[in-house]
Amino acid sequence: MKMCTTTLFPLFLLCVFTSYLPSTSADGMVVDTKGENVTYWGQYYIIPLERDPFSGGGADITTTGNETCPLTVIQSYNGFSDGQPLRFSSDYRRSPFLLEGDYFDIRLPGYLSCTTVFPLKWTVLAEDVESGVLYVKIKGYDNTIDGFFKTKSDPDHKGGYNLFFCDYDDECSYLTVKVDDDKSRLLVFTKSDKNRLVIQFKNSKRELKATA
Ligand SMILES: *[C@@H]1O[C@H](CO)[C@@H](O)[C@H](O)[C@H]1NC(C)=O
Ligand SMILES: *[C@@H]1O[C@H](CO)[C@@H](O)[C@H](O)[C@H]1NC(C)=O
């Protein structure tokens, strides 16, 4: 900015101030397993950073309780499975690429034949809020909490991310796995970061070569 070179003190201050503001919120790019920017048009698997056969795979859906449709968001039981591809969308996005700290929605692309619900968004249930465990379901439940998801680099695991659910008061919880009585690996959000799931984003599409 040319204005920055001015010796006029108030203008200089203004310049510093205005150029300082964006940089505080200019969070890092979220990159996928290949180091490429995660986009709002692509489809991604949410998979654990550290993969092993016994501690679960990517985000998936299943039927639990009295559900007649797979509305429960889980971590795939199979550690080698990537789960279901997901898409991200945001009314508040600052770039075509996902930035750390962006608020976004998560949904499964396409339809489920057992429900007319569309889009198949991840929602967070208000039941069991006292226990501090927020269950993730595909849209269709009434008792959901309004809010958004966001992601940030994990402070302790290079290349890994944390996924958060934040309500409208910006109270955020960490993505965690809760193994239920049926041994389903439920994806839930909890206040504590102790057992947070460290994730990465894997593009579900093969790379297209830009050749004719
Ligand atoms: C990734 O994002 C950065 C920052 O917006 C941009 O400069 C860069 O061109 C992007 N990379 C690709 C391959 O689009
Ligand atoms: C499923 O069970 C819950 C309680 O466990 C109940 O509130 C809900 O109405 C049931 N749904 C259906 C479709 O039967």
Short mmCIF file of C-alpha atoms and ligand atoms in Angstrom, two decimals:
data_model
loop_
_atom_site.label_atom_id
_atom_site.label_comp_id
_atom_site.label_asym_id
_atom_site.label_seq_id
_atom_site.Cartn_x
_atom_site.Cartn_y
_atom_site.Cartn_z
CA MET A 1 0.00 0.00 0.00
CA LYS A 2 1.42 3.36 -1.09
CA MET A 3 -0.28 5.09 1.79
CA CYS A 4 2.01 3.28 4.16
CA THR A 5 4.97 5.38 3.07
CA THR A 6 3.32 8.64 4.06
CA THR A 7 4.92 10.50 6.95
CA LEU A 8 1.58 11.96 7.95
CA PHE A 9 1.19 10.37 11.33
CA PRO A 10 -2.59 9.83 11.48
CA LEU A 11 -2.62 8.35 8.01
CA PHE A 12 0.27 6.11 8.88
CA LEU A 13 -1.61 4.88 11.91
CA LEU A 14 -4.69 4.21 9.84
CA CYS A 15 -2.59 2.28 7.37
CA VAL A 16 -1.01 0.16 10.06
CA PHE A 17 -4.37 -0.44 11.62
CA THR A 18 -6.16 -1.45 8.44
CA SER A 19 -3.38 -3.70 7.21
CA TYR A 20 -2.98 -5.24 10.65
CA LEU A 21 -6.63 -6.29 10.90
CA PRO A 22 -6.76 -8.75 8.01
CA SER A 23 -3.49 -10.37 9.01
CA THR A 24 -4.82 -11.32 12.45
CA SER A 25 -7.65 -13.23 10.79
CA ALA A 26 -5.63 -14.43 7.79
CA ASP A 27 -5.53 -17.97 9.02
CA GLY A 28 -3.65 -20.72 7.29
CA MET A 29 -4.88 -22.63 4.29
CA VAL A 30 -6.37 -26.00 5.06
CA VAL A 31 -4.56 -28.55 2.93
CA ASP A 32 -5.42 -32.12 2.02
CA THR A 33 -3.31 -35.26 2.31
CA LYS A 34 -1.43 -34.21 -0.82
CA GLY A 35 -0.72 -30.73 0.47
CA GLU A 36 -3.26 -29.14 -1.88
CA ASN A 37 -5.78 -26.51 -0.76
CA VAL A 38 -9.05 -27.95 0.45
CA THR A 39 -11.77 -26.38 -1.72
CA TYR A 40 -15.46 -25.62 -1.35
CA TRP A 41 -16.20 -27.49 -4.57
CA GLY A 42 -14.32 -30.73 -3.95
CA GLN A 43 -15.28 -33.80 -2.00
CA TYR A 44 -13.16 -35.04 0.87
CA TYR A 45 -12.94 -37.91 3.27
CA ILE A 46 -12.34 -36.95 6.86
CA ILE A 47 -9.82 -39.54 8.01
CA PRO A 48 -7.60 -39.91 11.07
CA LEU A 49 -4.07 -38.54 10.79
CA GLU A 50 -2.64 -41.72 12.22
CA ARG A 51 -4.12 -44.77 10.60
CA ASP A 52 -4.07 -48.24 11.98
CA PRO A 53 -6.47 -51.13 11.45
CA PHE A 54 -7.83 -51.14 14.99
CA SER A 55 -8.63 -47.53 15.73
CA GLY A 56 -11.17 -46.73 13.07
CA GLY A 57 -11.19 -45.16 9.62
CA GLY A 58 -12.91 -42.20 7.98
CA ALA A 59 -16.20 -40.48 8.80
CA ASP A 60 -19.14 -42.62 7.76
CA ILE A 61 -22.84 -43.11 8.49
CA THR A 62 -24.80 -45.99 9.99
CA THR A 63 -28.15 -46.90 11.49
CA THR A 64 -28.37 -46.87 15.29
CA GLY A 65 -31.25 -47.20 17.78
CA ASN A 66 -34.61 -47.12 16.06
CA GLU A 67 -33.39 -45.32 12.96
CA THR A 68 -34.68 -46.75 9.71
CA CYS A 69 -32.14 -44.76 7.74
CA PRO A 70 -28.38 -44.40 8.36
CA LEU A 71 -28.56 -41.04 10.12
CA THR A 72 -25.83 -41.56 12.71
CA VAL A 73 -22.41 -40.14 11.89
CA ILE A 74 -19.66 -42.52 12.94
CA GLN A 75 -16.06 -43.33 12.37
CA SER A 76 -15.82 -46.35 10.09
CA TYR A 77 -15.12 -49.50 12.08
CA ASN A 78 -12.60 -50.53 9.42
CA GLY A 79 -9.35 -48.63 9.96
CA PHE A 80 -8.53 -48.88 6.26
CA SER A 81 -11.87 -47.47 5.08
CA ASP A 82 -11.98 -43.80 4.12
CA GLY A 83 -15.71 -43.66 4.88
CA GLN A 84 -18.05 -41.41 2.91
CA PRO A 85 -16.91 -38.36 0.93
CA LEU A 86 -18.12 -35.03 2.30
CA ARG A 87 -18.57 -31.53 0.96
CA PHE A 88 -18.17 -28.23 2.74
CA SER A 89 -20.18 -25.08 2.15
CA SER A 90 -20.19 -21.68 3.77
CA ASP A 91 -22.05 -18.40 3.50
CA TYR A 92 -19.15 -16.75 5.29
CA ARG A 93 -16.25 -17.98 3.26
CA ARG A 94 -13.36 -15.65 2.55
CA SER A 95 -11.88 -17.62 -0.32
CA PRO A 96 -12.74 -20.49 -2.68
CA PHE A 97 -10.38 -22.45 -0.45
CA LEU A 98 -11.06 -23.52 3.09
CA LEU A 99 -9.19 -21.41 5.63
CA GLU A 100 -8.49 -22.32 9.22
CA GLY A 101 -11.20 -20.75 11.35
CA ASP A 102 -13.79 -20.52 8.53
CA TYR A 103 -17.31 -21.45 9.59
CA PHE A 104 -18.79 -24.07 7.31
CA ASP A 105 -21.45 -26.74 6.96
CA ILE A 106 -20.65 -30.38 6.28
CA ARG A 107 -22.86 -32.56 4.12
CA LEU A 108 -22.88 -35.78 2.23
CA PRO A 109 -23.23 -35.26 -1.50
CA GLY A 110 -26.30 -36.87 -3.05
CA TYR A 111 -29.34 -38.50 -1.52
CA LEU A 112 -30.34 -41.38 0.69
CA SER A 113 -33.17 -43.49 -0.75
CA CYS A 114 -34.71 -43.91 2.74
CA THR A 115 -35.29 -40.19 3.38
CA THR A 116 -36.48 -37.13 1.50
CA VAL A 117 -34.14 -34.97 3.58
CA PHE A 118 -31.82 -32.92 1.40
CA PRO A 119 -29.08 -31.80 1.64
CA LEU A 120 -27.73 -34.48 3.97
CA LYS A 121 -26.12 -32.06 6.40
CA TRP A 122 -24.32 -32.97 9.59
CA THR A 123 -26.30 -31.68 12.56
CA VAL A 124 -25.55 -31.79 16.27
CA LEU A 125 -28.19 -33.04 18.71
CA ALA A 126 -29.20 -31.00 21.75
CA GLU A 127 -30.02 -34.14 23.76
CA ASP A 128 -27.43 -35.15 26.37
CA VAL A 129 -25.94 -31.64 26.37
CA GLU A 130 -25.48 -31.89 30.18
CA SER A 131 -23.20 -34.89 29.71
CA GLY A 132 -21.08 -32.70 27.45
CA VAL A 133 -21.38 -35.13 24.56
CA LEU A 134 -22.84 -33.71 21.35
CA TYR A 135 -23.96 -36.43 18.94
CA VAL A 136 -23.71 -35.92 15.21
CA LYS A 137 -26.65 -36.95 13.04
CA ILE A 138 -27.65 -36.42 9.48
CA LYS A 139 -30.31 -33.68 9.27
CA GLY A 140 -33.78 -34.90 10.13
CA TYR A 141 -33.82 -34.72 13.92
CA ASP A 142 -35.80 -31.86 15.48
CA ASN A 143 -33.68 -31.21 18.55
CA THR A 144 -30.54 -29.85 16.98
CA ILE A 145 -28.21 -27.06 18.07
CA ASP A 146 -27.61 -24.17 15.66
CA GLY A 147 -24.00 -23.72 14.80
CA PHE A 148 -21.14 -24.32 12.43
CA PHE A 149 -18.07 -26.41 11.99
CA LYS A 150 -14.56 -25.11 11.72
CA THR A 151 -11.10 -26.60 11.54
CA LYS A 152 -7.67 -25.63 12.82
CA SER A 153 -4.23 -27.20 12.74
CA ASP A 154 -3.66 -29.51 15.66
CA PRO A 155 -1.09 -27.91 17.96
CA ASP A 156 0.70 -31.20 18.66
CA HIS A 157 0.42 -33.18 15.43
CA LYS A 158 2.02 -31.70 12.35
CA GLY A 159 -0.20 -32.04 9.29
CA GLY A 160 -3.22 -32.89 11.43
CA TYR A 161 -6.35 -30.85 12.05
CA ASN A 162 -8.98 -30.56 14.75
CA LEU A 163 -12.60 -30.32 13.74
CA PHE A 164 -14.83 -28.16 15.91
CA PHE A 165 -18.53 -27.62 16.28
CA CYS A 166 -19.28 -24.07 17.46
CA ASP A 167 -22.66 -22.78 18.55
CA TYR A 168 -23.85 -19.24 17.86
CA ASP A 169 -22.10 -18.04 21.06
CA ASP A 170 -18.87 -19.38 19.55
CA GLU A 171 -18.65 -22.06 22.24
CA CYS A 172 -16.68 -24.74 20.45
CA SER A 173 -16.26 -28.47 21.05
CA TYR A 174 -13.73 -30.95 19.70
CA LEU A 175 -14.47 -33.90 17.43
CA THR A 176 -13.97 -37.08 19.44
CA VAL A 177 -14.89 -40.75 19.07
CA LYS A 178 -17.27 -42.33 21.57
CA VAL A 179 -17.53 -46.10 21.41
CA ASP A 180 -21.10 -47.04 22.34
CA ASP A 181 -22.50 -50.29 23.76
CA ASP A 182 -22.84 -51.77 20.27
CA LYS A 183 -19.17 -50.97 19.60
CA SER A 184 -20.18 -48.30 17.09
CA ARG A 185 -17.56 -45.58 16.92
CA LEU A 186 -19.87 -42.57 17.23
CA LEU A 187 -18.47 -39.22 16.14
CA VAL A 188 -19.32 -36.72 18.86
CA PHE A 189 -18.15 -33.29 19.96
CA THR A 190 -16.89 -32.72 23.51
CA LYS A 191 -15.56 -29.67 25.34
CA SER A 192 -12.36 -31.46 26.31
CA ASP A 193 -9.46 -31.68 23.87
CA LYS A 194 -8.07 -34.68 25.72
CA ASN A 195 -9.36 -37.36 23.35
CA ARG A 196 -9.75 -35.17 20.31
CA LEU A 197 -9.59 -36.93 16.97
CA VAL A 198 -6.72 -35.57 14.88
CA ILE A 199 -7.90 -35.64 11.30
CA GLN A 200 -6.82 -34.94 7.77
CA PHE A 201 -8.75 -34.26 4.60
CA LYS A 202 -8.34 -36.67 1.70
CA ASN A 203 -9.60 -35.64 -1.71
CA SER A 204 -12.06 -38.27 -2.94
CA LYS A 205 -11.45 -37.54 -6.61
CA ARG A 206 -8.54 -38.74 -8.63
CA GLU A 207 -6.54 -35.91 -10.09
CA LEU A 208 -7.66 -34.87 -13.54
CA LYS A 209 -4.91 -34.19 -16.01
CA ALA A 210 -5.31 -30.86 -17.79
CA THR A 211 -4.56 -32.35 -21.19
CA ALA A 212 -6.79 -32.43 -24.23
C1 LIG B 1 -3.76 -22.29 -2.58
O1 LIG B 1 -4.15 -21.13 -1.88
C2 LIG B 1 -3.24 -20.06 -1.94
C3 LIG B 1 -3.73 -18.95 -1.03
O2 LIG B 1 -5.05 -18.55 -1.39
C4 LIG B 1 -3.10 -19.63 -3.37
O3 LIG B 1 -2.16 -18.58 -3.44
C5 LIG B 1 -2.65 -20.79 -4.22
O4 LIG B 1 -2.62 -20.42 -5.58
C6 LIG B 1 -3.59 -21.96 -4.05
N1 LIG B 1 -3.08 -23.12 -4.77
C7 LIG B 1 -3.71 -23.64 -5.82
C8 LIG B 1 -3.02 -24.82 -6.44
O5 LIG B 1 -4.77 -23.23 -6.24
C1 LIG B 2 -36.91 -43.36 18.38
O1 LIG B 2 -36.71 -43.44 19.75
C2 LIG B 2 -36.75 -42.19 20.43
C3 LIG B 2 -36.46 -42.42 21.88
O2 LIG B 2 -35.50 -43.39 22.07
C4 LIG B 2 -38.08 -41.52 20.23
O3 LIG B 2 -38.06 -40.25 20.82
C5 LIG B 2 -38.36 -41.39 18.74
O4 LIG B 2 -39.65 -40.88 18.55
C6 LIG B 2 -38.23 -42.72 18.06
N1 LIG B 2 -38.39 -42.53 16.64
C7 LIG B 2 -39.14 -43.28 15.89
C8 LIG B 2 -39.16 -42.95 14.44
O5 LIG B 2 -39.81 -44.21 16.34
#
